[in-house]
Coordinates of C-alpha atoms in Angstrom, one line a residue:
N1 CA -27.8 -30.3 0.7
I2 CA -25.7 -26.8 2.2
G3 CA -25.0 -26.7 6.1
Q4 CA -25.9 -30.8 6.6
M5 CA -22.1 -32.2 5.2
D6 CA -19.2 -29.9 7.8
A7 CA -17.2 -32.8 7.6
L8 CA -17.3 -31.8 3.1
C9 CA -17.6 -28.6 3.2
S10 CA -14.6 -28.0 5.8
L11 CA -12.4 -30.6 3.8
L12 CA -13.5 -28.9 0.2
T13 CA -13.2 -25.0 1.3
R14 CA -9.5 -26.2 2.8
I15 CA -8.0 -27.1 -0.3
L16 CA -9.6 -24.0 -0.9
W17 CA -7.5 -21.9 0.7
Y18 CA -4.5 -24.4 0.5
L19 CA -5.6 -22.7 -3.3
S20 CA -5.8 -19.3 -3.1
R21 CA -2.7 -18.5 -1.6
N22 CA -0.8 -18.5 -5.6
Q23 CA -3.0 -15.8 -7.6
A24 CA -3.1 -18.1 -10.8
C25 CA -5.6 -20.6 -9.1
C26 CA -7.5 -17.4 -7.7
V27 CA -8.9 -16.0 -10.3
M28 CA -10.3 -19.8 -11.8
I29 CA -11.4 -19.9 -8.1
S30 CA -12.8 -15.9 -8.5
S31 CA -14.7 -16.6 -12.3
S32 CA -18.2 -16.5 -12.0
K33 CA -17.6 -19.4 -15.1
V34 CA -16.4 -21.1 -12.5
G35 CA -18.9 -20.2 -9.8
I36 CA -17.2 -21.4 -5.6
L37 CA -18.8 -17.5 -5.1
S38 CA -21.5 -18.2 -5.8
V39 CA -21.9 -20.8 -3.8
L40 CA -19.4 -19.4 -1.0
I41 CA -21.5 -16.9 -0.1
K42 CA -25.0 -19.0 -0.1
I43 CA -23.4 -21.2 2.9
L44 CA -22.4 -17.5 4.3
T45 CA -25.5 -15.9 4.2
E46 CA -28.2 -19.5 3.8
V47 CA -25.8 -21.5 6.2
P48 CA -27.6 -20.7 10.4
N49 CA -24.6 -20.2 13.2
I50 CA -22.4 -19.8 10.1
M51 CA -19.2 -18.0 12.1
E52 CA -19.7 -21.4 14.6
R53 CA -18.8 -24.0 12.1
Y54 CA -14.9 -24.6 11.6
Y55 CA -14.9 -23.4 7.9
F56 CA -16.0 -20.3 8.0
N57 CA -12.6 -19.3 9.3
G58 CA -10.8 -20.5 5.7
M59 CA -13.7 -19.0 3.3
M60 CA -12.9 -15.6 4.9
N61 CA -8.7 -16.5 3.9
I62 CA -9.9 -17.3 1.0
F63 CA -11.7 -13.7 0.7
I64 CA -8.0 -12.3 1.8
N65 CA -6.1 -14.1 -0.4
M66 CA -8.3 -13.1 -3.3
S67 CA -8.3 -9.3 -2.2
L68 CA -4.8 -9.5 -3.0
A69 CA -4.9 -10.5 -6.7
C70 CA -6.1 -7.0 -8.9
P71 CA -7.8 -10.7 -11.7
C72 CA -10.1 -10.8 -9.0
H73 CA -11.8 -7.4 -8.0
C74 CA -14.5 -7.2 -10.3
E75 CA -15.8 -11.1 -9.5
L76 CA -15.2 -9.6 -4.8
I77 CA -16.7 -6.3 -6.4
S78 CA -19.6 -6.8 -8.2
S79 CA -23.3 -6.6 -7.3
E80 CA -24.9 -9.8 -8.5
L81 CA -22.0 -12.1 -6.5
G82 CA -22.9 -9.7 -3.7
V83 CA -19.5 -10.2 -1.8
L84 CA -17.9 -6.2 -1.1
S85 CA -22.2 -6.4 0.5
Y86 CA -21.9 -9.4 2.7
L87 CA -18.6 -7.5 4.1
R88 CA -20.3 -4.3 4.7
S89 CA -22.8 -6.5 6.8
Y90 CA -20.0 -7.9 8.7
I91 CA -18.2 -5.8 9.6
L92 CA -21.3 -3.3 11.0
T93 CA -22.9 -6.6 13.2
H94 CA -19.2 -7.8 14.1
H95 CA -17.1 -5.1 16.1
N96 CA -13.9 -7.7 17.2
D97 CA -14.3 -9.5 14.2
V98 CA -10.9 -7.9 12.2
R99 CA -10.9 -10.3 8.8
P100 CA -13.2 -8.1 6.4
V101 CA -11.3 -5.6 7.5
V102 CA -8.3 -7.4 6.1
V103 CA -10.4 -7.5 3.0
L104 CA -10.9 -4.3 2.3
S105 CA -7.7 -3.3 3.0
N106 CA -5.5 -6.2 1.1
F107 CA -8.6 -4.7 -1.8
L108 CA -7.2 -1.3 -1.9
L109 CA -3.5 -2.6 -2.2
T110 CA -3.8 -3.6 -5.4
T111 CA -6.9 -2.4 -6.4
K112 CA -6.8 -0.1 -9.7
S113 CA -8.5 3.9 -9.5
E114 CA -11.1 3.1 -11.5
T115 CA -12.2 0.4 -8.1
V116 CA -11.9 2.7 -5.0
P117 CA -15.2 3.8 -5.4
V118 CA -17.7 1.1 -4.2
V119 CA -14.7 1.0 -1.1
V120 CA -15.1 4.6 -0.4
Y121 CA -19.5 5.7 -1.2
T122 CA -19.7 2.9 1.5
N123 CA -21.1 3.5 4.7
V124 CA -18.4 1.2 6.3
M125 CA -15.5 4.6 6.8
N126 CA -17.0 6.4 9.3
I127 CA -16.9 2.7 11.0
L128 CA -13.0 2.1 11.0
M129 CA -12.3 5.1 11.8
D130 CA -13.5 5.4 14.6
R131 CA -12.7 2.3 15.1
L132 CA -8.4 3.5 14.2
T133 CA -9.5 6.4 16.6
R134 CA -11.1 4.6 19.7
G135 CA -7.6 3.0 19.7
G136 CA -6.2 6.3 20.9
V137 CA -2.3 7.8 19.3
D138 CA -0.3 5.8 21.8
P139 CA 0.7 2.5 19.7
T140 CA 1.9 0.3 22.3
V141 CA -1.4 0.3 23.7
W142 CA -3.2 -1.2 21.2
H143 CA -4.3 -4.5 22.0
Q144 CA -2.0 -6.9 19.0
R145 CA -0.5 -4.3 18.4
H146 CA 0.5 -5.1 15.0
T147 CA -1.9 -7.8 14.6
G148 CA -5.2 -6.3 15.7
M149 CA -8.6 -3.8 14.5
T150 CA -7.0 -1.0 15.1
S151 CA -3.6 -1.6 13.4
W152 CA -5.6 -2.7 10.3
C153 CA -7.3 -0.1 10.2
L154 CA -4.2 2.7 10.2
N155 CA -3.6 -0.4 7.7
F156 CA -7.0 0.8 5.3
F157 CA -7.0 4.5 5.3
T158 CA -3.2 4.2 4.7
N159 CA -3.2 2.7 1.2
L160 CA -7.3 4.3 0.2
S161 CA -4.8 7.7 0.8
Y162 CA -2.7 7.1 -2.3
F163 CA -6.1 7.0 -4.6
P164 CA -7.5 10.8 -4.8
I165 CA -10.4 9.9 -5.1
S166 CA -10.3 9.4 -1.3
H167 CA -9.1 13.0 -0.4
D168 CA -12.3 14.0 0.1
V169 CA -14.5 11.7 2.3
I170 CA -10.3 10.9 3.8
R171 CA -10.5 15.2 5.0
N172 CA -14.6 15.2 6.1
L173 CA -14.3 12.6 8.8
D174 CA -11.6 15.1 10.6
Q175 CA -9.1 13.3 11.9
F176 CA -5.8 15.6 10.7
T177 CA -5.1 16.1 14.3
F178 CA -5.1 11.9 15.4
F179 CA -2.8 11.7 12.0
Y180 CA -0.8 14.2 13.1
T181 CA -0.3 13.5 16.7
L182 CA 0.2 10.0 15.4
C183 CA 2.8 10.7 13.6
R184 CA 4.8 12.8 15.6
A185 CA 6.2 9.0 17.3
G186 CA 8.4 8.0 16.3
T187 CA 6.6 4.9 15.1
I188 CA 5.6 2.2 12.3
E189 CA 1.7 3.4 13.3
G190 CA 4.0 6.9 12.4
M191 CA 4.7 6.4 9.4
K192 CA 1.2 5.1 7.7
A193 CA 0.6 8.3 9.5
T194 CA 3.4 10.4 8.4
I195 CA 1.7 8.4 4.8
I196 CA -2.0 9.7 4.8
I197 CA -1.2 13.3 6.3
G198 CA 1.4 13.5 3.2
N199 CA -0.8 12.1 0.5
V200 CA -4.2 14.3 1.6
Y201 CA -3.5 16.6 3.5
C202 CA -0.7 18.2 1.5
C203 CA -2.3 20.7 -0.7
D204 CA -3.6 21.9 2.2
S205 CA -1.3 24.4 3.3
R206 CA -1.9 23.8 7.1
P207 CA 1.3 25.3 9.0
L208 CA 1.6 22.7 10.7
V209 CA 2.0 20.9 7.3
N210 CA 4.5 23.0 6.3
R211 CA 6.7 22.5 9.4
L212 CA 6.5 18.5 10.1
L213 CA 10.0 17.5 8.3
A214 CA 11.5 20.2 10.1
E215 CA 10.6 19.1 13.6
H216 CA 10.2 15.5 12.7
E217 CA 14.0 14.6 11.5
F218 CA 13.1 11.4 11.8
I219 CA 10.1 11.1 8.7
I220 CA 12.5 10.7 6.2
P221 CA 15.1 8.8 7.6
L222 CA 12.3 5.3 8.6
L223 CA 10.6 6.6 5.2
A224 CA 13.8 5.1 3.6
D225 CA 13.4 3.0 5.7
I226 CA 10.9 1.0 4.4
F227 CA 10.9 2.1 0.4
D228 CA 15.6 0.8 1.4
Y229 CA 13.6 -2.6 3.2
G230 CA 11.0 -2.9 -0.4
I231 CA 13.4 -2.8 -3.0
R232 CA 16.4 -4.1 -1.8
Y233 CA 15.2 -6.7 0.2
D234 CA 17.4 -8.6 2.4
R235 CA 16.8 -10.6 5.5
I236 CA 20.7 -10.2 7.2
R237 CA 20.4 -6.4 6.3
D238 CA 20.5 -4.2 9.3
V239 CA 18.2 -2.2 7.4
V240 CA 15.2 -5.1 7.5
I241 CA 16.3 -6.2 10.6
N242 CA 16.0 -2.6 12.4
V243 CA 12.2 -2.7 10.1
E244 CA 10.9 -5.9 11.1
A245 CA 11.5 -5.1 14.9
M246 CA 9.7 -1.8 14.4
G247 CA 6.5 -4.3 13.4
F248 CA 6.6 -3.6 10.0
Q249 CA 5.6 -6.7 7.9
Y250 CA 6.3 -7.4 4.3
G251 CA 3.5 -6.5 2.0
E252 CA 1.1 -4.7 4.0
T253 CA 1.7 -1.2 2.4
R254 CA 3.1 -0.7 -1.4
L255 CA 5.8 1.5 -2.6
R256 CA 3.4 3.4 -4.5
A257 CA 1.9 5.2 -1.8
I258 CA 5.3 5.4 -0.3
I259 CA 7.0 7.3 -2.7
S260 CA 3.5 9.9 -3.6
A261 CA 3.1 10.8 0.2
L262 CA 7.3 11.5 -0.5
K263 CA 6.8 14.3 -3.3
N264 CA 4.6 15.5 -1.6
L265 CA 5.8 15.7 1.5
S266 CA 8.8 17.5 -1.1
I267 CA 6.3 20.1 -2.1
G268 CA 8.2 23.4 -0.8
N269 CA 11.7 24.5 -1.1
E270 CA 11.2 24.1 3.4
K271 CA 10.1 20.6 2.8
K272 CA 12.8 19.8 0.2
A273 CA 15.7 21.2 2.2
V274 CA 15.0 18.2 4.7
M275 CA 14.6 15.5 2.7
L276 CA 18.0 16.5 1.3
K277 CA 19.5 16.0 4.1
E278 CA 19.5 12.2 3.1
E279 CA 19.9 13.3 -0.7
T280 CA 22.2 10.6 -1.7
R281 CA 20.1 8.2 -0.1
L282 CA 16.7 9.2 -1.4
L283 CA 18.4 9.7 -5.2
S284 CA 19.9 5.8 -4.4
L285 CA 16.1 4.2 -4.3
T286 CA 14.7 6.1 -6.8
L287 CA 17.2 5.5 -9.8
T288 CA 17.5 2.0 -8.6
A289 CA 13.3 1.3 -8.6
I290 CA 14.0 2.5 -11.9
D291 CA 16.8 1.2 -13.3
D292 CA 14.6 -2.7 -12.1
F293 CA 12.0 -0.7 -14.5
N294 CA 14.7 -0.9 -17.1
N295 CA 15.4 -4.3 -16.5
D296 CA 11.9 -6.3 -16.6
I297 CA 12.7 -7.4 -13.0
D298 CA 9.6 -9.1 -11.6
Y299 CA 7.6 -6.8 -9.1
Y300 CA 9.0 -6.7 -5.6
G301 CA 8.3 -9.4 -3.4
I302 CA 9.3 -11.8 -0.5
Y303 CA 8.1 -15.6 0.0
L304 CA 6.4 -14.8 3.6
R305 CA 4.3 -18.0 6.0
Y306 CA 1.9 -19.1 3.1
G307 CA 3.0 -17.2 0.0
V308 CA 4.9 -13.7 -1.3
E309 CA 3.9 -10.9 -0.1
T310 CA 4.6 -7.9 -3.0
M311 CA 5.1 -3.8 -2.7
G312 CA 4.2 -3.6 -6.0
G313 CA 7.3 -2.1 -8.8
G314 CA 9.4 -4.2 -11.4
G315 CA 9.2 -3.3 -15.4
R316 CA 4.6 -3.5 -15.9
D317 CA 4.4 -1.8 -12.2
F318 CA 3.8 2.2 -14.3
E319 CA 2.0 4.4 -11.8
L320 CA 4.6 3.2 -9.9
L321 CA 7.8 4.3 -12.1
Q322 CA 5.6 7.7 -13.0
L323 CA 6.0 8.3 -9.1
L324 CA 9.9 8.0 -9.3
L325 CA 10.0 10.8 -11.7
E326 CA 8.0 13.2 -10.4
L327 CA 9.7 12.9 -7.1
L328 CA 12.9 12.8 -9.1
L329 CA 11.2 15.7 -10.6
Q330 CA 10.1 17.9 -8.2
L331 CA 13.4 17.8 -5.5
S332 CA 15.2 18.7 -8.7
F333 CA 14.0 21.8 -8.5
Y334 CA 16.0 22.5 -5.0
Y335 CA 19.0 22.7 -7.4
E336 CA 19.2 26.6 -8.7
S337 CA 21.6 25.2 -11.7
N338 CA 22.1 22.1 -13.3
L339 CA 25.6 21.9 -11.9
S340 CA 24.5 21.9 -8.4
L341 CA 22.2 19.4 -9.9
Q342 CA 24.7 17.4 -11.6
E343 CA 27.1 17.5 -8.9
A344 CA 24.0 15.9 -6.3
Y345 CA 23.6 12.5 -8.0
A346 CA 27.4 12.1 -8.9
R347 CA 27.8 12.1 -5.2
V348 CA 25.5 9.1 -5.7
P349 CA 28.4 6.3 -5.5
D350 CA 27.6 3.1 -9.1
L351 CA 24.8 4.6 -10.1
S352 CA 24.7 6.8 -13.2
A353 CA 21.4 8.9 -13.5
A354 CA 22.0 9.6 -17.3
D355 CA 22.7 6.5 -17.9
I356 CA 20.0 4.9 -16.3
L357 CA 17.2 7.9 -17.9
Q358 CA 18.5 7.5 -21.4
R359 CA 17.4 4.0 -21.3
L360 CA 14.6 4.9 -20.1
L361 CA 14.0 6.6 -23.4
T362 CA 15.1 3.8 -26.0
L363 CA 13.1 0.9 -24.7
P364 CA 11.5 -0.9 -27.4
I365 CA 8.2 -0.1 -28.0
E366 CA 6.3 -3.2 -26.8
R367 CA 8.0 -2.8 -23.0
N368 CA 5.0 0.2 -22.9
V369 CA 6.3 3.7 -21.4
P370 CA 4.2 5.7 -20.8
V371 CA 4.1 8.8 -23.2
E372 CA 4.1 11.0 -19.1
S373 CA 6.5 9.3 -17.8
K374 CA 8.7 9.9 -21.1
R375 CA 8.6 13.4 -20.8
C376 CA 9.2 13.6 -17.0
A377 CA 12.9 11.5 -18.3
A378 CA 13.4 13.9 -21.0
L379 CA 13.0 17.4 -18.6
L380 CA 15.3 15.5 -16.2
L381 CA 17.7 14.1 -18.1
S382 CA 18.4 18.0 -20.0
R383 CA 19.5 19.5 -16.4
L384 CA 22.2 16.2 -16.4
V385 CA 23.6 15.9 -19.8

């Protein structure tokens, strides 16, 4: 009787939508054993004029919440269920509805590398890049600047840029000039464009990339602000107030994409020199995040609107730990002597780099600290003691 009981469908969809705000519930809802997803897809594909029915909105919100829950991703990309296929088709035929783009962008926030090809090798990449570039390089004139289609297409490519498998695909879209022009403005959108450049184009040896930090010195302080905002959120702190006033929403970009870009942007002594104008702050933030891993804290997150939004991190985020250590190693190459490196870390208030690294190396085996992370920590520690 699908499509013949709108009132009941609306009620049930609303219940599922509210439940899906909790990740444990979300996992149950997405389970193939329970079978709810197959029913939702059946409704979406078989009910006439489904977009005009009230419960369509609730169904799309369920997918948005599922996209944020990594344990749901195998079901979302299942060819048998066809969720991704439906969303791709919807994107191609409904140019002004941002919700499918939100699903894909959120999916890339939390997913693992092995599931990214399913998104990369679809026929939506050109469509989303076209919608992004049509907005132009002046974010102040974007329709619904922080929540509209252009903004979410930028979020999509920002989150996608973290994954190496996407780099050639993004390069082949031939929009470096767009991203470079956008990143020269000291805006949140410019910050996201900088993350894309840092992750995708930094190894291209483009003269513009090499000059980027020197010519636009606001870039590193802005990235540091987002880093600070993510790991030390407190509504009364000036950095939090300023970042949110610029339009950044907690959790729309994860720390792994930001730290990966910082690490890549630090390659080369000239770029390190610019970056280390924020020396004490960058070292302090990075050590704090590593120490939080040592202390096995939960991921960085805040309760926002209807549920918890997260930036990643914490005691189980091995990806971020590795990136943080690689960033410290890259920056350490700027200091010619161990003494000058030790003096830099001595300027960091209330944090002992040697103690934090030593503690990381001696965490119990059940913490499963990756071997590569231990190697990086040991190499850096050898220069500090």
